[in-house]
Amino acid sequence: KQEVTQIPAALSVPEGENLVLNCSFTDSAIYNLQWFRQDPGKGLTSLLLIQSSQREQTSGRLNASLDKSSGRSTLYIAASQPGDSATYLCAVVIYNFNKFYFGSGTKLNVKP
Amino acid sequence: NAGVTQTPKFQVLKTGQSMTLQCAQDMNHEYMSWYRQDPGMGLRLIHYSVGAGITDQGEVPNGYNVSRSTTEDFPLRLLSAAPSQTSVYFCASRVRGGNYGYTFGSGTRLTVV
């Protein structure tokens, strides 16, 4: 069974700092990996999708990388802002079954 | 284009009652899934469907039924609600094949007393 782990569980940083969120998975036979943002009491908003054949994806201040061989992905947030405060979730889709496995998330607090 | 629409947004049930959580998407997505989100447990897959008439179980299917009679709709049924089913439920969808991500609904917060 695919296990997805996110470290740290919570992170508090001052505004303007660059930061890295980590996601690891146990089975490298993934179809793709997706990073989401979840605000309190809200649904999930897709941030970035990385195909299994890709190494990274970028959107604005966000950059996500994928290393299938080591079972790791990172989400890099540049010049963090208080509006970035949310829980960030990574999820992997495994081959053939199109099942989506989630990590427990990293709760980010960016202090003004 | 409304995306993935879930109703109701909030619901309180008594133990033993039944109800159906509705999920509809207008993007012609073949794949649809139901997840529950619990504190400390992350999101867990309940049931999923790869097309009309085709459903399968996820990680935590017990106590839930699904059917998929149309591409657009994927309702989740609780036949006899239990306090352990208190959770936030999310529906998600995506296109078949290719390398596309999932789109999520805004969730249904269910409390079973």
JSON list of N, CA, C and O in Angstrom, two decimals, chain A residues 1-2 31-32 34 36 38 40-46 49 51-53 87 89 93 96-105, chain B residues 31 33 35 37 40-45 48 50 56-59 90 92 94 97-107 109:
[
{"chain": "A", "resi": 1, "resn": "LYS", "atom": "N", "xyz": [0.84, -1.18, 0.00]},
{"chain": "A", "resi": 1, "resn": "LYS", "atom": "CA", "xyz": [0.00, 0.00, 0.00]},
{"chain": "A", "resi": 1, "resn": "LYS", "atom": "C", "xyz": [0.88, 1.25, 0.00]},
{"chain": "A", "resi": 1, "resn": "LYS", "atom": "O", "xyz": [1.89, 1.30, 0.67]},
{"chain": "A", "resi": 2, "resn": "GLN", "atom": "N", "xyz": [0.48, 2.21, -0.80]},
{"chain": "A", "resi": 2, "resn": "GLN", "atom": "CA", "xyz": [1.24, 3.46, -0.88]},
{"chain": "A", "resi": 2, "resn": "GLN", "atom": "C", "xyz": [1.09, 4.26, 0.40]},
{"chain": "A", "resi": 2, "resn": "GLN", "atom": "O", "xyz": [-0.02, 4.50, 0.87]},
{"chain": "A", "resi": 31, "resn": "TYR", "atom": "N", "xyz": [1.76, 7.61, -11.03]},
{"chain": "A", "resi": 31, "resn": "TYR", "atom": "CA", "xyz": [1.31, 8.16, -12.30]},
{"chain": "A", "resi": 31, "resn": "TYR", "atom": "C", "xyz": [1.61, 9.65, -12.37]},
{"chain": "A", "resi": 31, "resn": "TYR", "atom": "O", "xyz": [2.11, 10.17, -13.34]},
{"chain": "A", "resi": 32, "resn": "ASN", "atom": "N", "xyz": [1.25, 10.34, -11.30]},
{"chain": "A", "resi": 32, "resn": "ASN", "atom": "CA", "xyz": [1.62, 11.73, -11.14]},
{"chain": "A", "resi": 32, "resn": "ASN", "atom": "C", "xyz": [1.50, 12.13, -9.67]},
{"chain": "A", "resi": 32, "resn": "ASN", "atom": "O", "xyz": [1.03, 11.35, -8.84]},
{"chain": "A", "resi": 34, "resn": "GLN", "atom": "N", "xyz": [0.43, 15.53, -7.14]},
{"chain": "A", "resi": 34, "resn": "GLN", "atom": "CA", "xyz": [-0.24, 16.82, -7.16]},
{"chain": "A", "resi": 34, "resn": "GLN", "atom": "C", "xyz": [-0.11, 17.49, -5.80]},
{"chain": "A", "resi": 34, "resn": "GLN", "atom": "O", "xyz": [-0.26, 16.83, -4.76]},
{"chain": "A", "resi": 36, "resn": "PHE", "atom": "N", "xyz": [-1.65, 20.44, -3.32]},
{"chain": "A", "resi": 36, "resn": "PHE", "atom": "CA", "xyz": [-2.87, 21.19, -3.08]},
{"chain": "A", "resi": 36, "resn": "PHE", "atom": "C", "xyz": [-2.67, 22.15, -1.92]},
{"chain": "A", "resi": 36, "resn": "PHE", "atom": "O", "xyz": [-1.83, 21.93, -1.05]},
{"chain": "A", "resi": 38, "resn": "GLN", "atom": "N", "xyz": [-5.11, 23.94, 1.13]},
{"chain": "A", "resi": 38, "resn": "GLN", "atom": "CA", "xyz": [-6.42, 23.92, 1.78]},
{"chain": "A", "resi": 38, "resn": "GLN", "atom": "C", "xyz": [-6.47, 24.99, 2.85]},
{"chain": "A", "resi": 38, "resn": "GLN", "atom": "O", "xyz": [-5.69, 24.97, 3.80]},
{"chain": "A", "resi": 40, "resn": "PRO", "atom": "N", "xyz": [-8.59, 26.88, 5.96]},
{"chain": "A", "resi": 40, "resn": "PRO", "atom": "CA", "xyz": [-9.45, 26.33, 7.02]},
{"chain": "A", "resi": 40, "resn": "PRO", "atom": "C", "xyz": [-10.91, 26.30, 6.62]},
{"chain": "A", "resi": 40, "resn": "PRO", "atom": "O", "xyz": [-11.47, 27.31, 6.18]},
{"chain": "A", "resi": 41, "resn": "GLY", "atom": "N", "xyz": [-11.54, 25.14, 6.78]},
{"chain": "A", "resi": 41, "resn": "GLY", "atom": "CA", "xyz": [-12.95, 24.99, 6.47]},
{"chain": "A", "resi": 41, "resn": "GLY", "atom": "C", "xyz": [-13.29, 25.00, 5.00]},
{"chain": "A", "resi": 41, "resn": "GLY", "atom": "O", "xyz": [-14.48, 25.07, 4.64]},
{"chain": "A", "resi": 42, "resn": "LYS", "atom": "N", "xyz": [-12.28, 24.93, 4.16]},
{"chain": "A", "resi": 42, "resn": "LYS", "atom": "CA", "xyz": [-12.51, 25.01, 2.72]},
{"chain": "A", "resi": 42, "resn": "LYS", "atom": "C", "xyz": [-12.10, 23.72, 2.02]},
{"chain": "A", "resi": 42, "resn": "LYS", "atom": "O", "xyz": [-11.56, 22.80, 2.63]},
{"chain": "A", "resi": 43, "resn": "GLY", "atom": "N", "xyz": [-12.36, 23.69, 0.71]},
{"chain": "A", "resi": 43, "resn": "GLY", "atom": "CA", "xyz": [-11.95, 22.55, -0.09]},
{"chain": "A", "resi": 43, "resn": "GLY", "atom": "C", "xyz": [-10.49, 22.64, -0.50]},
{"chain": "A", "resi": 43, "resn": "GLY", "atom": "O", "xyz": [-9.74, 23.47, 0.01]},
{"chain": "A", "resi": 44, "resn": "LEU", "atom": "N", "xyz": [-10.10, 21.78, -1.41]},
{"chain": "A", "resi": 44, "resn": "LEU", "atom": "CA", "xyz": [-8.71, 21.71, -1.87]},
{"chain": "A", "resi": 44, "resn": "LEU", "atom": "C", "xyz": [-8.57, 22.47, -3.19]},
{"chain": "A", "resi": 44, "resn": "LEU", "atom": "O", "xyz": [-9.37, 22.28, -4.12]},
{"chain": "A", "resi": 45, "resn": "THR", "atom": "N", "xyz": [-7.52, 23.27, -3.25]},
{"chain": "A", "resi": 45, "resn": "THR", "atom": "CA", "xyz": [-7.20, 24.00, -4.47]},
{"chain": "A", "resi": 45, "resn": "THR", "atom": "C", "xyz": [-5.92, 23.44, -5.05]},
{"chain": "A", "resi": 45, "resn": "THR", "atom": "O", "xyz": [-4.90, 23.39, -4.36]},
{"chain": "A", "resi": 46, "resn": "SER", "atom": "N", "xyz": [-5.96, 23.02, -6.30]},
{"chain": "A", "resi": 46, "resn": "SER", "atom": "CA", "xyz": [-4.77, 22.46, -6.93]},
{"chain": "A", "resi": 46, "resn": "SER", "atom": "C", "xyz": [-3.74, 23.55, -7.19]},
{"chain": "A", "resi": 46, "resn": "SER", "atom": "O", "xyz": [-4.06, 24.63, -7.69]},
{"chain": "A", "resi": 49, "resn": "LEU", "atom": "N", "xyz": [0.80, 20.17, -10.64]},
{"chain": "A", "resi": 49, "resn": "LEU", "atom": "CA", "xyz": [0.73, 18.75, -11.00]},
{"chain": "A", "resi": 49, "resn": "LEU", "atom": "C", "xyz": [2.03, 18.39, -11.69]},
{"chain": "A", "resi": 49, "resn": "LEU", "atom": "O", "xyz": [2.44, 19.06, -12.66]},
{"chain": "A", "resi": 51, "resn": "GLN", "atom": "N", "xyz": [3.91, 15.30, -13.69]},
{"chain": "A", "resi": 51, "resn": "GLN", "atom": "CA", "xyz": [3.79, 13.98, -14.31]},
{"chain": "A", "resi": 51, "resn": "GLN", "atom": "C", "xyz": [4.96, 13.11, -13.85]},
{"chain": "A", "resi": 51, "resn": "GLN", "atom": "O", "xyz": [6.02, 13.63, -13.48]},
{"chain": "A", "resi": 52, "resn": "SER", "atom": "N", "xyz": [4.78, 11.81, -13.96]},
{"chain": "A", "resi": 52, "resn": "SER", "atom": "CA", "xyz": [5.83, 10.89, -13.52]},
{"chain": "A", "resi": 52, "resn": "SER", "atom": "C", "xyz": [7.11, 11.05, -14.33]},
{"chain": "A", "resi": 52, "resn": "SER", "atom": "O", "xyz": [8.20, 10.74, -13.86]},
{"chain": "A", "resi": 53, "resn": "SER", "atom": "N", "xyz": [6.99, 11.57, -15.57]},
{"chain": "A", "resi": 53, "resn": "SER", "atom": "CA", "xyz": [8.16, 11.73, -16.43]},
{"chain": "A", "resi": 53, "resn": "SER", "atom": "C", "xyz": [8.86, 13.08, -16.23]},
{"chain": "A", "resi": 53, "resn": "SER", "atom": "O", "xyz": [9.92, 13.32, -16.81]},
{"chain": "A", "resi": 87, "resn": "THR", "atom": "N", "xyz": [-2.90, 24.96, 4.83]},
{"chain": "A", "resi": 87, "resn": "THR", "atom": "CA", "xyz": [-2.34, 23.62, 4.89]},
{"chain": "A", "resi": 87, "resn": "THR", "atom": "C", "xyz": [-2.05, 23.15, 3.47]},
{"chain": "A", "resi": 87, "resn": "THR", "atom": "O", "xyz": [-2.88, 23.30, 2.57]},
{"chain": "A", "resi": 89, "resn": "LEU", "atom": "N", "xyz": [-1.05, 20.04, 0.99]},
{"chain": "A", "resi": 89, "resn": "LEU", "atom": "CA", "xyz": [-1.18, 18.60, 0.90]},
{"chain": "A", "resi": 89, "resn": "LEU", "atom": "C", "xyz": [-0.54, 18.11, -0.40]},
{"chain": "A", "resi": 89, "resn": "LEU", "atom": "O", "xyz": [-0.70, 18.73, -1.45]},
{"chain": "A", "resi": 93, "resn": "VAL", "atom": "N", "xyz": [-0.95, 9.64, -7.44]},
{"chain": "A", "resi": 93, "resn": "VAL", "atom": "CA", "xyz": [-1.84, 8.73, -8.15]},
{"chain": "A", "resi": 93, "resn": "VAL", "atom": "C", "xyz": [-0.98, 7.56, -8.59]},
{"chain": "A", "resi": 93, "resn": "VAL", "atom": "O", "xyz": [0.06, 7.75, -9.23]},
{"chain": "A", "resi": 96, "resn": "ASN", "atom": "N", "xyz": [-2.53, 2.29, -12.91]},
{"chain": "A", "resi": 96, "resn": "ASN", "atom": "CA", "xyz": [-3.59, 1.31, -13.18]},
{"chain": "A", "resi": 96, "resn": "ASN", "atom": "C", "xyz": [-4.89, 1.55, -12.43]},
{"chain": "A", "resi": 96, "resn": "ASN", "atom": "O", "xyz": [-5.95, 1.31, -12.96]},
{"chain": "A", "resi": 97, "resn": "PHE", "atom": "N", "xyz": [-4.82, 1.96, -11.20]},
{"chain": "A", "resi": 97, "resn": "PHE", "atom": "CA", "xyz": [-6.04, 2.02, -10.42]},
{"chain": "A", "resi": 97, "resn": "PHE", "atom": "C", "xyz": [-6.55, 3.45, -10.24]},
{"chain": "A", "resi": 97, "resn": "PHE", "atom": "O", "xyz": [-7.64, 3.65, -9.76]},
{"chain": "A", "resi": 98, "resn": "ASN", "atom": "N", "xyz": [-5.71, 4.41, -10.59]},
{"chain": "A", "resi": 98, "resn": "ASN", "atom": "CA", "xyz": [-6.12, 5.81, -10.45]},
{"chain": "A", "resi": 98, "resn": "ASN", "atom": "C", "xyz": [-6.63, 6.14, -9.07]},
{"chain": "A", "resi": 98, "resn": "ASN", "atom": "O", "xyz": [-7.58, 6.89, -8.91]},
{"chain": "A", "resi": 99, "resn": "LYS", "atom": "N", "xyz": [-5.99, 5.55, -8.10]},
{"chain": "A", "resi": 99, "resn": "LYS", "atom": "CA", "xyz": [-6.30, 5.90, -6.72]},
{"chain": "A", "resi": 99, "resn": "LYS", "atom": "C", "xyz": [-5.35, 6.99, -6.27]},
{"chain": "A", "resi": 99, "resn": "LYS", "atom": "O", "xyz": [-4.17, 6.98, -6.63]},
{"chain": "A", "resi": 100, "resn": "PHE", "atom": "N", "xyz": [-5.86, 7.88, -5.47]},
{"chain": "A", "resi": 100, "resn": "PHE", "atom": "CA", "xyz": [-5.14, 9.06, -5.03]},
{"chain": "A", "resi": 100, "resn": "PHE", "atom": "C", "xyz": [-4.81, 8.90, -3.56]},
{"chain": "A", "resi": 100, "resn": "PHE", "atom": "O", "xyz": [-5.71, 8.73, -2.75]},
{"chain": "A", "resi": 101, "resn": "TYR", "atom": "N", "xyz": [-3.53, 8.91, -3.20]},
{"chain": "A", "resi": 101, "resn": "TYR", "atom": "CA", "xyz": [-3.13, 8.79, -1.81]},
{"chain": "A", "resi": 101, "resn": "TYR", "atom": "C", "xyz": [-2.57, 10.12, -1.32]},
{"chain": "A", "resi": 101, "resn": "TYR", "atom": "O", "xyz": [-1.67, 10.68, -1.95]},
{"chain": "A", "resi": 102, "resn": "PHE", "atom": "N", "xyz": [-3.10, 10.56, -0.18]},
{"chain": "A", "resi": 102, "resn": "PHE", "atom": "CA", "xyz": [-2.74, 11.86, 0.38]},
{"chain": "A", "resi": 102, "resn": "PHE", "atom": "C", "xyz": [-1.78, 11.73, 1.55]},
{"chain": "A", "resi": 102, "resn": "PHE", "atom": "O", "xyz": [-1.86, 10.78, 2.34]},
{"chain": "A", "resi": 103, "resn": "GLY", "atom": "N", "xyz": [-0.92, 12.74, 1.68]},
{"chain": "A", "resi": 103, "resn": "GLY", "atom": "CA", "xyz": [-0.20, 12.92, 2.92]},
{"chain": "A", "resi": 103, "resn": "GLY", "atom": "C", "xyz": [-1.11, 13.65, 3.91]},
{"chain": "A", "resi": 103, "resn": "GLY", "atom": "O", "xyz": [-2.20, 14.11, 3.56]},
{"chain": "A", "resi": 104, "resn": "SER", "atom": "N", "xyz": [-0.64, 13.76, 5.15]},
{"chain": "A", "resi": 104, "resn": "SER", "atom": "CA", "xyz": [-1.45, 14.41, 6.19]},
{"chain": "A", "resi": 104, "resn": "SER", "atom": "C", "xyz": [-1.36, 15.92, 6.15]},
{"chain": "A", "resi": 104, "resn": "SER", "atom": "O", "xyz": [-2.09, 16.61, 6.86]},
{"chain": "A", "resi": 105, "resn": "GLY", "atom": "N", "xyz": [-0.42, 16.44, 5.36]},
{"chain": "A", "resi": 105, "resn": "GLY", "atom": "CA", "xyz": [-0.35, 17.88, 5.17]},
{"chain": "A", "resi": 105, "resn": "GLY", "atom": "C", "xyz": [0.67, 18.57, 6.05]},
{"chain": "A", "resi": 105, "resn": "GLY", "atom": "O", "xyz": [1.11, 18.05, 7.08]},
{"chain": "B", "resi": 31, "resn": "TYR", "atom": "N", "xyz": [-13.54, 10.09, -14.36]},
{"chain": "B", "resi": 31, "resn": "TYR", "atom": "CA", "xyz": [-13.18, 9.60, -13.04]},
{"chain": "B", "resi": 31, "resn": "TYR", "atom": "C", "xyz": [-13.78, 10.48, -11.95]},
{"chain": "B", "resi": 31, "resn": "TYR", "atom": "O", "xyz": [-13.64, 11.70, -11.99]},
{"chain": "B", "resi": 33, "resn": "SER", "atom": "N", "xyz": [-14.40, 10.44, -7.44]},
{"chain": "B", "resi": 33, "resn": "SER", "atom": "CA", "xyz": [-14.00, 9.76, -6.20]},
{"chain": "B", "resi": 33, "resn": "SER", "atom": "C", "xyz": [-14.62, 10.46, -5.01]},
{"chain": "B", "resi": 33, "resn": "SER", "atom": "O", "xyz": [-14.92, 11.66, -5.07]},
{"chain": "B", "resi": 35, "resn": "TYR", "atom": "N", "xyz": [-13.78, 11.09, -0.84]},
{"chain": "B", "resi": 35, "resn": "TYR", "atom": "CA", "xyz": [-12.80, 11.04, 0.22]},
{"chain": "B", "resi": 35, "resn": "TYR", "atom": "C", "xyz": [-13.43, 11.54, 1.51]},
{"chain": "B", "resi": 35, "resn": "TYR", "atom": "O", "xyz": [-14.36, 12.35, 1.49]},
{"chain": "B", "resi": 37, "resn": "GLN", "atom": "N", "xyz": [-12.12, 13.33, 5.23]},
{"chain": "B", "resi": 37, "resn": "GLN", "atom": "CA", "xyz": [-10.97, 13.96, 5.85]},
{"chain": "B", "resi": 37, "resn": "GLN", "atom": "C", "xyz": [-11.21, 14.06, 7.34]},
{"chain": "B", "resi": 37, "resn": "GLN", "atom": "O", "xyz": [-12.18, 14.67, 7.79]},
{"chain": "B", "resi": 40, "resn": "GLY", "atom": "N", "xyz": [-5.71, 14.45, 11.69]},
{"chain": "B", "resi": 40, "resn": "GLY", "atom": "CA", "xyz": [-4.62, 13.50, 11.93]},
{"chain": "B", "resi": 40, "resn": "GLY", "atom": "C", "xyz": [-4.60, 12.31, 11.00]},
{"chain": "B", "resi": 40, "resn": "GLY", "atom": "O", "xyz": [-3.66, 11.52, 11.04]},
{"chain": "B", "resi": 41, "resn": "MET", "atom": "N", "xyz": [-5.64, 12.15, 10.18]},
{"chain": "B", "resi": 41, "resn": "MET", "atom": "CA", "xyz": [-5.72, 10.99, 9.29]},
{"chain": "B", "resi": 41, "resn": "MET", "atom": "C", "xyz": [-5.54, 11.38, 7.83]},
{"chain": "B", "resi": 41, "resn": "MET", "atom": "O", "xyz": [-5.42, 10.52, 6.97]},
{"chain": "B", "resi": 42, "resn": "GLY", "atom": "N", "xyz": [-5.57, 12.65, 7.54]},
{"chain": "B", "resi": 42, "resn": "GLY", "atom": "CA", "xyz": [-5.49, 13.06, 6.15]},
{"chain": "B", "resi": 42, "resn": "GLY", "atom": "C", "xyz": [-6.76, 12.72, 5.39]},
{"chain": "B", "resi": 42, "resn": "GLY", "atom": "O", "xyz": [-7.81, 12.46, 5.99]},
{"chain": "B", "resi": 43, "resn": "LEU", "atom": "N", "xyz": [-6.68, 12.69, 4.09]},
{"chain": "B", "resi": 43, "resn": "LEU", "atom": "CA", "xyz": [-7.81, 12.30, 3.25]},
{"chain": "B", "resi": 43, "resn": "LEU", "atom": "C", "xyz": [-7.69, 10.83, 2.89]},
{"chain": "B", "resi": 43, "resn": "LEU", "atom": "O", "xyz": [-6.63, 10.37, 2.47]},
{"chain": "B", "resi": 44, "resn": "ARG", "atom": "N", "xyz": [-8.77, 10.12, 3.02]},
{"chain": "B", "resi": 44, "resn": "ARG", "atom": "CA", "xyz": [-8.79, 8.69, 2.70]},
{"chain": "B", "resi": 44, "resn": "ARG", "atom": "C", "xyz": [-9.88, 8.40, 1.68]},
{"chain": "B", "resi": 44, "resn": "ARG", "atom": "O", "xyz": [-10.99, 8.92, 1.78]},
{"chain": "B", "resi": 45, "resn": "LEU", "atom": "N", "xyz": [-9.54, 7.56, 0.72]},
{"chain": "B", "resi": 45, "resn": "LEU", "atom": "CA", "xyz": [-10.44, 7.24, -0.38]},
{"chain": "B", "resi": 45, "resn": "LEU", "atom": "C", "xyz": [-11.53, 6.28, 0.08]},
{"chain": "B", "resi": 45, "resn": "LEU", "atom": "O", "xyz": [-11.24, 5.23, 0.65]},
{"chain": "B", "resi": 48, "resn": "TYR", "atom": "N", "xyz": [-14.55, 4.96, -5.60]},
{"chain": "B", "resi": 48, "resn": "TYR", "atom": "CA", "xyz": [-14.24, 5.70, -6.80]},
{"chain": "B", "resi": 48, "resn": "TYR", "atom": "C", "xyz": [-14.92, 5.06, -8.00]},
{"chain": "B", "resi": 48, "resn": "TYR", "atom": "O", "xyz": [-15.40, 3.92, -7.94]},
{"chain": "B", "resi": 50, "resn": "VAL", "atom": "N", "xyz": [-14.64, 4.93, -12.48]},
{"chain": "B", "resi": 50, "resn": "VAL", "atom": "CA", "xyz": [-13.90, 5.27, -13.69]},
{"chain": "B", "resi": 50, "resn": "VAL", "atom": "C", "xyz": [-14.84, 5.52, -14.87]},
{"chain": "B", "resi": 50, "resn": "VAL", "atom": "O", "xyz": [-14.37, 5.70, -15.99]},
{"chain": "B", "resi": 56, "resn": "ASP", "atom": "N", "xyz": [-15.81, 1.17, -7.63]},
{"chain": "B", "resi": 56, "resn": "ASP", "atom": "CA", "xyz": [-14.95, 0.25, -6.88]},
{"chain": "B", "resi": 56, "resn": "ASP", "atom": "C", "xyz": [-14.65, 0.86, -5.51]},
{"chain": "B", "resi": 56, "resn": "ASP", "atom": "O", "xyz": [-14.86, 2.06, -5.29]},
{"chain": "B", "resi": 57, "resn": "GLN", "atom": "N", "xyz": [-14.17, 0.00, -4.61]},
{"chain": "B", "resi": 57, "resn": "GLN", "atom": "CA", "xyz": [-13.91, 0.42, -3.24]},
{"chain": "B", "resi": 57, "resn": "GLN", "atom": "C", "xyz": [-12.54, 1.03, -3.10]},
{"chain": "B", "resi": 57, "resn": "GLN", "atom": "O", "xyz": [-11.59, 0.63, -3.77]},
{"chain": "B", "resi": 58, "resn": "GLY", "atom": "N", "xyz": [-12.44, 1.98, -2.16]},
{"chain": "B", "resi": 58, "resn": "GLY", "atom": "CA", "xyz": [-11.16, 2.55, -1.81]},
{"chain": "B", "resi": 58, "resn": "GLY", "atom": "C", "xyz": [-10.66, 1.97, -0.50]},
{"chain": "B", "resi": 58, "resn": "GLY", "atom": "O", "xyz": [-10.89, 0.80, -0.20]},
{"chain": "B", "resi": 59, "resn": "GLU", "atom": "N", "xyz": [-10.01, 2.80, 0.30]},
{"chain": "B", "resi": 59, "resn": "GLU", "atom": "CA", "xyz": [-9.42, 2.36, 1.56]},
{"chain": "B", "resi": 59, "resn": "GLU", "atom": "C", "xyz": [-10.44, 2.09, 2.65]},
{"chain": "B", "resi": 59, "resn": "GLU", "atom": "O", "xyz": [-10.28, 1.18, 3.47]},
{"chain": "B", "resi": 90, "resn": "PHE", "atom": "N", "xyz": [-15.26, 14.91, 0.76]},
{"chain": "B", "resi": 90, "resn": "PHE", "atom": "CA", "xyz": [-14.92, 15.61, -0.46]},
{"chain": "B", "resi": 90, "resn": "PHE", "atom": "C", "xyz": [-15.14, 14.69, -1.66]},
{"chain": "B", "resi": 90, "resn": "PHE", "atom": "O", "xyz": [-14.78, 13.51, -1.64]},
{"chain": "B", "resi": 92, "resn": "ALA", "atom": "N", "xyz": [-14.24, 14.39, -5.82]},
{"chain": "B", "resi": 92, "resn": "ALA", "atom": "CA", "xyz": [-13.24, 14.87, -6.76]},
{"chain": "B", "resi": 92, "resn": "ALA", "atom": "C", "xyz": [-13.47, 14.22, -8.11]},
{"chain": "B", "resi": 92, "resn": "ALA", "atom": "O", "xyz": [-14.02, 13.11, -8.20]},
{"chain": "B", "resi": 94, "resn": "ARG", "atom": "N", "xyz": [-11.74, 13.87, -12.41]},
{"chain": "B", "resi": 94, "resn": "ARG", "atom": "CA", "xyz": [-10.73, 14.23, -13.41]},
{"chain": "B", "resi": 94, "resn": "ARG", "atom": "C", "xyz": [-11.05, 13.50, -14.71]},
{"chain": "B", "resi": 94, "resn": "ARG", "atom": "O", "xyz": [-11.82, 12.55, -14.73]},
{"chain": "B", "resi": 97, "resn": "GLY", "atom": "N", "xyz": [-7.42, 9.05, -18.37]},
{"chain": "B", "resi": 97, "resn": "GLY", "atom": "CA", "xyz": [-6.15, 8.98, -19.06]},
{"chain": "B", "resi": 97, "resn": "GLY", "atom": "C", "xyz": [-5.38, 10.27, -19.03]},
{"chain": "B", "resi": 97, "resn": "GLY", "atom": "O", "xyz": [-5.67, 11.20, -18.28]},
{"chain": "B", "resi": 98, "resn": "GLY", "atom": "N", "xyz": [-4.35, 10.31, -19.86]},
{"chain": "B", "resi": 98, "resn": "GLY", "atom": "CA", "xyz": [-3.52, 11.50, -19.90]},
{"chain": "B", "resi": 98, "resn": "GLY", "atom": "C", "xyz": [-2.92, 11.76, -18.55]},
{"chain": "B", "resi": 98, "resn": "GLY", "atom": "O", "xyz": [-2.88, 10.90, -17.68]},
{"chain": "B", "resi": 99, "resn": "ASN", "atom": "N", "xyz": [-2.46, 12.93, -18.37]},
{"chain": "B", "resi": 99, "resn": "ASN", "atom": "CA", "xyz": [-1.83, 13.29, -17.11]},
{"chain": "B", "resi": 99, "resn": "ASN", "atom": "C", "xyz": [-2.47, 14.56, -16.58]},
{"chain": "B", "resi": 99, "resn": "ASN", "atom": "O", "xyz": [-1.90, 15.63, -16.62]},
{"chain": "B", "resi": 100, "resn": "TYR", "atom": "N", "xyz": [-3.66, 14.38, -16.08]},
{"chain": "B", "resi": 100, "resn": "TYR", "atom": "CA", "xyz": [-4.41, 15.53, -15.57]},
{"chain": "B", "resi": 100, "resn": "TYR", "atom": "C", "xyz": [-4.62, 15.38, -14.07]},
{"chain": "B", "resi": 100, "resn": "TYR", "atom": "O", "xyz": [-4.68, 14.28, -13.54]},
{"chain": "B", "resi": 101, "resn": "GLY", "atom": "N", "xyz": [-4.73, 16.50, -13.40]},
{"chain": "B", "resi": 101, "resn": "GLY", "atom": "CA", "xyz": [-4.95, 16.49, -11.98]},
{"chain": "B", "resi": 101, "resn": "GLY", "atom": "C", "xyz": [-6.43, 16.40, -11.63]},
{"chain": "B", "resi": 101, "resn": "GLY", "atom": "O", "xyz": [-7.29, 16.41, -12.49]},
{"chain": "B", "resi": 102, "resn": "TYR", "atom": "N", "xyz": [-6.68, 16.27, -10.36]},
{"chain": "B", "resi": 102, "resn": "TYR", "atom": "CA", "xyz": [-8.04, 16.19, -9.84]},
{"chain": "B", "resi": 102, "resn": "TYR", "atom": "C", "xyz": [-8.58, 17.58, -9.49]},
{"chain": "B", "resi": 102, "resn": "TYR", "atom": "O", "xyz": [-7.84, 18.45, -9.06]},
{"chain": "B", "resi": 103, "resn": "THR", "atom": "N", "xyz": [-9.90, 17.72, -9.66]},
{"chain": "B", "resi": 103, "resn": "THR", "atom": "CA", "xyz": [-10.62, 18.91, -9.20]},
{"chain": "B", "resi": 103, "resn": "THR", "atom": "C", "xyz": [-11.52, 18.49, -8.05]},
{"chain": "B", "resi": 103, "resn": "THR", "atom": "O", "xyz": [-12.25, 17.49, -8.17]},
{"chain": "B", "resi": 104, "resn": "PHE", "atom": "N", "xyz": [-11.47, 19.24, -6.96]},
{"chain": "B", "resi": 104, "resn": "PHE", "atom": "CA", "xyz": [-12.22, 18.89, -5.77]},
{"chain": "B", "resi": 104, "resn": "PHE", "atom": "C", "xyz": [-13.41, 19.82, -5.57]},
{"chain": "B", "resi": 104, "resn": "PHE", "atom": "O", "xyz": [-13.37, 21.00, -5.92]},
{"chain": "B", "resi": 105, "resn": "GLY", "atom": "N", "xyz": [-14.47, 19.25, -4.98]},
{"chain": "B", "resi": 105, "resn": "GLY", "atom": "CA", "xyz": [-15.58, 20.04, -4.51]},
{"chain": "B", "resi": 105, "resn": "GLY", "atom": "C", "xyz": [-15.23, 20.73, -3.20]},
{"chain": "B", "resi": 105, "resn": "GLY", "atom": "O", "xyz": [-14.15, 20.52, -2.65]},
{"chain": "B", "resi": 106, "resn": "SER", "atom": "N", "xyz": [-16.14, 21.54, -2.70]},
{"chain": "B", "resi": 106, "resn": "SER", "atom": "CA", "xyz": [-15.87, 22.33, -1.50]},
{"chain": "B", "resi": 106, "resn": "SER", "atom": "C", "xyz": [-16.18, 21.57, -0.21]},
{"chain": "B", "resi": 106, "resn": "SER", "atom": "O", "xyz": [-15.90, 22.07, 0.88]},
{"chain": "B", "resi": 107, "resn": "GLY", "atom": "N", "xyz": [-16.72, 20.38, -0.31]},
{"chain": "B", "resi": 107, "resn": "GLY", "atom": "CA", "xyz": [-16.87, 19.53, 0.85]},
{"chain": "B", "resi": 107, "resn": "GLY", "atom": "C", "xyz": [-18.24, 19.57, 1.50]},
{"chain": "B", "resi": 107, "resn": "GLY", "atom": "O", "xyz": [-19.00, 20.54, 1.37]},
{"chain": "B", "resi": 109, "resn": "ARG", "atom": "N", "xyz": [-19.66, 18.88, 5.42]},
{"chain": "B", "resi": 109, "resn": "ARG", "atom": "CA", "xyz": [-19.30, 18.62, 6.82]},
{"chain": "B", "resi": 109, "resn": "ARG", "atom": "C", "xyz": [-20.46, 17.88, 7.47]},
{"chain": "B", "resi": 109, "resn": "ARG", "atom": "O", "xyz": [-21.54, 18.44, 7.64]}
]
